[in-house]
Coordinates of C-alpha atoms in Angstrom, one line a residue:
X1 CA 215.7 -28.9 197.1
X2 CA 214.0 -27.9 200.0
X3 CA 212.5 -30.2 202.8
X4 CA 210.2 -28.6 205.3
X5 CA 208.4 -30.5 208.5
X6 CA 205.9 -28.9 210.4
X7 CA 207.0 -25.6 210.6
X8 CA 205.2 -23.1 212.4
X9 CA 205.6 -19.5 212.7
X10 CA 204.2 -16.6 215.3
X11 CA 204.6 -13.1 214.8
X12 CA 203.6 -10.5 217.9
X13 CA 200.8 -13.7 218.6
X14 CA 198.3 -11.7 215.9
X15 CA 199.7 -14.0 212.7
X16 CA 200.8 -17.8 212.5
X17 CA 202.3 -19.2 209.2
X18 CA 201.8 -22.9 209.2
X19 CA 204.0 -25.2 206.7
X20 CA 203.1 -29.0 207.4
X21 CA 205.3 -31.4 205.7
X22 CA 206.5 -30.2 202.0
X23 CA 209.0 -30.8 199.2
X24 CA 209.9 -28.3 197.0
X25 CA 212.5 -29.8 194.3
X26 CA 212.6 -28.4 191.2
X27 CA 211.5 -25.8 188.2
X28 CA 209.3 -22.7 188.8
X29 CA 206.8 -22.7 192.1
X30 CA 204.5 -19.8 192.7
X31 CA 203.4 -19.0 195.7
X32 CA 199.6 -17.4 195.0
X33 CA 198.2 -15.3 197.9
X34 CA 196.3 -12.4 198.9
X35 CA 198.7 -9.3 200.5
X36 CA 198.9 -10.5 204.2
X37 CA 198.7 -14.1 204.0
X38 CA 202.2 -15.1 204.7
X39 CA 204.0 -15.3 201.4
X40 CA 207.0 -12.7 202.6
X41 CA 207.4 -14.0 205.7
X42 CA 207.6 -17.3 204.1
X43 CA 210.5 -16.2 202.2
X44 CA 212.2 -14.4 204.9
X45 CA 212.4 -17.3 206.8
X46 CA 213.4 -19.1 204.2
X47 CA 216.2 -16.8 203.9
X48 CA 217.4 -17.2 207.1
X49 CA 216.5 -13.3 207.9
X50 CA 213.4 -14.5 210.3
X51 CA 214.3 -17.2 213.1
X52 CA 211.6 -19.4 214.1
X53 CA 211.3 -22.0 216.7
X54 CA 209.1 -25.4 215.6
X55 CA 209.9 -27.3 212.9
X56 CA 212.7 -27.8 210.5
X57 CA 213.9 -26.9 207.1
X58 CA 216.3 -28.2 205.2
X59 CA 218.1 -26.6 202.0
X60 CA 220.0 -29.0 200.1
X61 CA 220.9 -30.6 202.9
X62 CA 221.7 -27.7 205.2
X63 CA 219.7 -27.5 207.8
X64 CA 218.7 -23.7 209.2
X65 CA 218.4 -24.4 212.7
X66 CA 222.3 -25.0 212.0
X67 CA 223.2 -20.9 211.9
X68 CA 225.1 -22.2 209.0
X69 CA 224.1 -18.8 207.1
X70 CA 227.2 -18.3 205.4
X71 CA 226.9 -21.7 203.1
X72 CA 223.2 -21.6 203.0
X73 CA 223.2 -18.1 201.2
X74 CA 225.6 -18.8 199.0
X75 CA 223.2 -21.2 197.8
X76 CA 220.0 -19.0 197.7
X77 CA 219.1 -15.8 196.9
X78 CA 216.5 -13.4 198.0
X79 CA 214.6 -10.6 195.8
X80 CA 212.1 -8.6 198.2
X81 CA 209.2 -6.8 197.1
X82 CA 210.7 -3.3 198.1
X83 CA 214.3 -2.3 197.5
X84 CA 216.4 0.5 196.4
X85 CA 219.9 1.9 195.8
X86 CA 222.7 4.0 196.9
X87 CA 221.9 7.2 195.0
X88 CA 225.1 8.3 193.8
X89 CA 226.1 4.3 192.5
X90 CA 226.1 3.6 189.1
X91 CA 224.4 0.5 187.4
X92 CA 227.9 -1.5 187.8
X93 CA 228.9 -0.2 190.7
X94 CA 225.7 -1.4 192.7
X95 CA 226.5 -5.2 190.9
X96 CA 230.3 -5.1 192.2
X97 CA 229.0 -3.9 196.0
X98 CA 226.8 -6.8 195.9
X99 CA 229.6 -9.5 194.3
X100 CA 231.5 -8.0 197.7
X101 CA 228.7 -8.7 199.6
X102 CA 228.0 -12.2 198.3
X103 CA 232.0 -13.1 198.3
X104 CA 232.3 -13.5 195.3
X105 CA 236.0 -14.0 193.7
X106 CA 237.4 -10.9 192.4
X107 CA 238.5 -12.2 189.4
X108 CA 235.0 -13.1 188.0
X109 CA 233.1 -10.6 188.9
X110 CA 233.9 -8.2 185.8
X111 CA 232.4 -10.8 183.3
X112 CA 230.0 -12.1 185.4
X113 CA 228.6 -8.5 185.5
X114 CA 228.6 -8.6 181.8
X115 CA 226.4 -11.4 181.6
X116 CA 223.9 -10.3 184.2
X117 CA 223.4 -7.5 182.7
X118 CA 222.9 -9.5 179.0
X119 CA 220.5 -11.7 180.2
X120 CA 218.5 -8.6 182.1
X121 CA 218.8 -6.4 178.6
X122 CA 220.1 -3.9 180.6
X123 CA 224.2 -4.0 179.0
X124 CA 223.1 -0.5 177.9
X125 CA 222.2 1.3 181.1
X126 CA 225.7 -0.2 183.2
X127 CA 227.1 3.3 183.4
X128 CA 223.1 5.1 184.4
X129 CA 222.5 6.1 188.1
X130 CA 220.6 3.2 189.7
X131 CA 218.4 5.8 191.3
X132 CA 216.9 7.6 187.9
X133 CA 215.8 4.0 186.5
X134 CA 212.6 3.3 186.0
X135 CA 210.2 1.2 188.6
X136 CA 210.9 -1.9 185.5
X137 CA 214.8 -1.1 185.3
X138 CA 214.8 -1.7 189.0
X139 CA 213.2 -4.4 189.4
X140 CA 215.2 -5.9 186.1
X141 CA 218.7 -4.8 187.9
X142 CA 217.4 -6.1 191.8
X143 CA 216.7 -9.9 189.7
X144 CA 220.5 -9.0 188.2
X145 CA 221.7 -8.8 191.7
X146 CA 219.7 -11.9 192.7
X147 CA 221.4 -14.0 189.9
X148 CA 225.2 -12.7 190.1
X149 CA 226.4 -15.4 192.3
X150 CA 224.7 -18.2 190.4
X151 CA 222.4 -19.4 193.2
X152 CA 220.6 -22.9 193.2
X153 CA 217.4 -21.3 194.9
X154 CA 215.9 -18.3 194.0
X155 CA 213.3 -16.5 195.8
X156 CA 211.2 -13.8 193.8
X157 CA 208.7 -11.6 196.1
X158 CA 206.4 -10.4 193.6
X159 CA 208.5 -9.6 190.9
X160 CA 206.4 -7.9 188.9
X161 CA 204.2 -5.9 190.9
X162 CA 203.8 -2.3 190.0
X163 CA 205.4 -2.5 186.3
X164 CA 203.7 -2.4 183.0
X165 CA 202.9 -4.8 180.6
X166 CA 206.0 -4.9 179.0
X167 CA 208.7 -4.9 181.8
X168 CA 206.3 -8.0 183.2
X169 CA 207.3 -9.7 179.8
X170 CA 210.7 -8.9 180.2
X171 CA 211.1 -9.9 183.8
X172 CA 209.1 -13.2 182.6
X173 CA 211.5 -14.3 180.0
X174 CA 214.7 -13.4 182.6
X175 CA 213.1 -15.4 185.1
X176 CA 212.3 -18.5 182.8
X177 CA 215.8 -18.5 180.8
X178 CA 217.4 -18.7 184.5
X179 CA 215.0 -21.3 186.1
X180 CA 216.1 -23.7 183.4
X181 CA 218.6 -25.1 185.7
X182 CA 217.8 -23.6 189.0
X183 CA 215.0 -23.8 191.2
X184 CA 212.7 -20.7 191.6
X185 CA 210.0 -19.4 193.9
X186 CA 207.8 -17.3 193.2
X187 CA 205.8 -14.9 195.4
X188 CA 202.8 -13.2 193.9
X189 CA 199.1 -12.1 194.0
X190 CA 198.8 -11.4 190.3
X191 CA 197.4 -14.8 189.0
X192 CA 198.6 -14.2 185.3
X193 CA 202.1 -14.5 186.7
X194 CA 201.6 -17.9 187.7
X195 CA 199.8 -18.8 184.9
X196 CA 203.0 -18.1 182.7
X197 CA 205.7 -19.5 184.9
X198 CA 204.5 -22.0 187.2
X199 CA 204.1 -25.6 186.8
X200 CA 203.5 -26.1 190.3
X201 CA 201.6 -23.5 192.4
X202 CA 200.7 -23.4 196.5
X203 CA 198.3 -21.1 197.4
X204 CA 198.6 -19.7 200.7
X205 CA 195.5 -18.2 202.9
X206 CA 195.6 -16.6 206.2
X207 CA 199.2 -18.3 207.1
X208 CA 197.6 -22.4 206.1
X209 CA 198.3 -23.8 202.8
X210 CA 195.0 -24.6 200.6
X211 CA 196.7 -26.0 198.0
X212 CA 200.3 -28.2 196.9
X213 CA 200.4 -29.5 193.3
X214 CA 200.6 -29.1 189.8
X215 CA 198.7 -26.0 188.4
X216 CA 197.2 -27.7 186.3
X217 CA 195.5 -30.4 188.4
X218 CA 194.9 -27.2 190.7
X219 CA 192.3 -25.9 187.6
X220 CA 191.1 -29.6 187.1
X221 CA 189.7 -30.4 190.5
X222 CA 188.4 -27.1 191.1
X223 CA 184.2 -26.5 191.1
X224 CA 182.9 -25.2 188.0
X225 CA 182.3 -22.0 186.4
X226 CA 179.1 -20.7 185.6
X227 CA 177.5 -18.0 184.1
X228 CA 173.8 -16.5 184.6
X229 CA 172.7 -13.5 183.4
X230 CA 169.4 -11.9 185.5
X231 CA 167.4 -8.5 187.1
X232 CA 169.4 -7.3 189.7
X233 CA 166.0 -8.5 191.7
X234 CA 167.3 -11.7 191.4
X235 CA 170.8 -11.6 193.1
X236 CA 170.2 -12.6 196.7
X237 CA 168.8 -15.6 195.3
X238 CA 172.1 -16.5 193.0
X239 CA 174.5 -16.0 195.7
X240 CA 173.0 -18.7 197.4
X241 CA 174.4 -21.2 194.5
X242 CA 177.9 -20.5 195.0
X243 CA 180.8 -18.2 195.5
X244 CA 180.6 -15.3 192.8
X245 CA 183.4 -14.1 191.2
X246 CA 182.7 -11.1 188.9
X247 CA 179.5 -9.1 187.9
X248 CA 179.4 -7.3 184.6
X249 CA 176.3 -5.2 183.6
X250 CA 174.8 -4.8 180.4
X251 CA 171.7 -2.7 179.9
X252 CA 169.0 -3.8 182.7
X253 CA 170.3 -7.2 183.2
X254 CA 173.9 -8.6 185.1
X255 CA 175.9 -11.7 183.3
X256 CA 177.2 -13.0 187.1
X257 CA 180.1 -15.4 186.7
X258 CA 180.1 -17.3 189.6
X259 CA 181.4 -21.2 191.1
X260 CA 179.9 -23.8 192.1
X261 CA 180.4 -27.4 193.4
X262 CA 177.4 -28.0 192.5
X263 CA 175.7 -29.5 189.1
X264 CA 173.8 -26.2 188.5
X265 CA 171.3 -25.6 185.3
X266 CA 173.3 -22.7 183.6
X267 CA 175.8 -22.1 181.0
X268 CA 179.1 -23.6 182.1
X269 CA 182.8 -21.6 181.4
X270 CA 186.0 -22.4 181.4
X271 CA 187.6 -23.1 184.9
X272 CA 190.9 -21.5 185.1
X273 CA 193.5 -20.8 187.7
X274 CA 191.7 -17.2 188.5
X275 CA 188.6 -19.3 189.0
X276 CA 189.4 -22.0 191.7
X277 CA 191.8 -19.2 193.4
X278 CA 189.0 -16.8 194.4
X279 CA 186.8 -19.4 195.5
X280 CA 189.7 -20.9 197.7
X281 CA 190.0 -17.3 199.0
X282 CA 186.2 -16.7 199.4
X283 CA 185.4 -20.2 201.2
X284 CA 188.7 -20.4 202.9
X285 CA 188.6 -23.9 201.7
X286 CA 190.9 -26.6 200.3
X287 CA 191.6 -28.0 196.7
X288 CA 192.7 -31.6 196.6
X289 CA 194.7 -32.4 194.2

């Protein structure tokens, strides 16, 4: 579990990350935001790599202002966006540095490795050169390293950014056969991502939180979804309806996609997660939930 009060966060007094009181207890929790709204340094304070100042955090009962770092990372685990390898280490020997680093007992950490590896499909690339794997392998053996020591947290920076289709699936089922028992955050801009993983989402804008709740209830209460389709003479006029999301043209005319809180005369679609995120982000507005 983690318990946060008012926690507030300046960096070189251009950025502030504001967290007022929040509860983050169990399952899978995305964290949805555009690149620059706070969702790393989030994490890195989280992880007890960024100090701050005001407010207080507590992880399973450890508080961070404590400096106890030792205990609290033993309990939590950190994947960042951006990471690499010695280049001459093999698959297994990067997985025993790290057991060293996390203090692991010796005695495990052969059969622990084993099962990383299982549950990443990657049993059959333990004796490859970490450095020739591919941008998917990484990321696959960085969530390895981030599950060795069994943590109860997990923190994910987006996790799948920059593979293909089917290292996203791949990295999706790891990260869902783990968060069965453990609690997992996830950091991402990719909607789809939260969309199959999260139950809860917050989205995160310009350092404030928009949103806290189910994803679900986050679709629910957001405006609705409309679609027109009319001359490009007649555009000026449409945006003054709502917050458009998407133009698509087809021969002389545009189907617009756009929301709206209000009851408009048009063909209504789906809402979806995509949806009430971009008009969040366009009206730097709140969803209650």
């Amino acid at each position: 579990m983690i318990e946060i009060e008012n926690l507030e966060f300046n960096y070189k007094n251009k950025f502030q990350l504001n967290i007022p009181d929040l509860i983050i207890s169990e399952g899978i929790v995305g964290l949805l935001g555009t690149n620059g709204s706070g969702k790393t340094t989030f994490f890195k304070i989280l992880s007890t790599i960024l100090p701050f100042k005001k407010g207080n955090i507590n992880i399973y009962g450890l508080n961070l202002k404590s400096k106890n770092y030792r205990e609290i990372r033993s309990i939590l685990s950190y994947m960042p966006q951006n990471f690499d390898f010695f280049p001459r280490f093999k698959v297994y020997e990067v997985l025993e540095y790290f057991a060293i680093l996390k203090l692991m007992d010796k005695n495990i950490v052969p059969q622990r490795i084993e099962e990383v590896l299982t549950e990443v499909n990657m049993l059959d690339y333990k004796n490859s050169l970490a450095i020739n794997l591919s941008g998917g392998l990484k990321r696959r053996l960085g969530f390895a390293i981030s599950i060795l020591n069994k943590p109860k947290i997990l923190l994910l920076d987006e996790p799948t950014a920059g593979v293909d289709p089917k290292e996203r699936i791949e990295m999706r089922n790891s990260i869902k056969k783990y968060s069965k028992e453990h609690l997992t955050l996830i950091s991402t801009h990719i909607v789809e991502d939260i969309e199959n993983l999260c139950s809860d989402v917050i989205i995160l804008l310009n350092g404030d939180i928009k949103y806290v709740g189910k994803t679900s209830d986050f679709i629910k209460n957001s405006p609705n979804v409309y679609i027109f389709k009319v001359k490009e003479d007649d555009l000026e006029k449409i945006k003054t309806l709502g917050e458009i999301i998407n133009i698509k043209y087809l021969d002389n005319i545009m189907e617009i996609t756009l929301v709206s809180d209000k009851t408009l005369d048009a063909v209504e679609k789906n809402k979806t997660l995509e949806s009430g995120y971009l008009y969040v982000q366009n009206k730097n507005s709140f969803i209650k939930n």
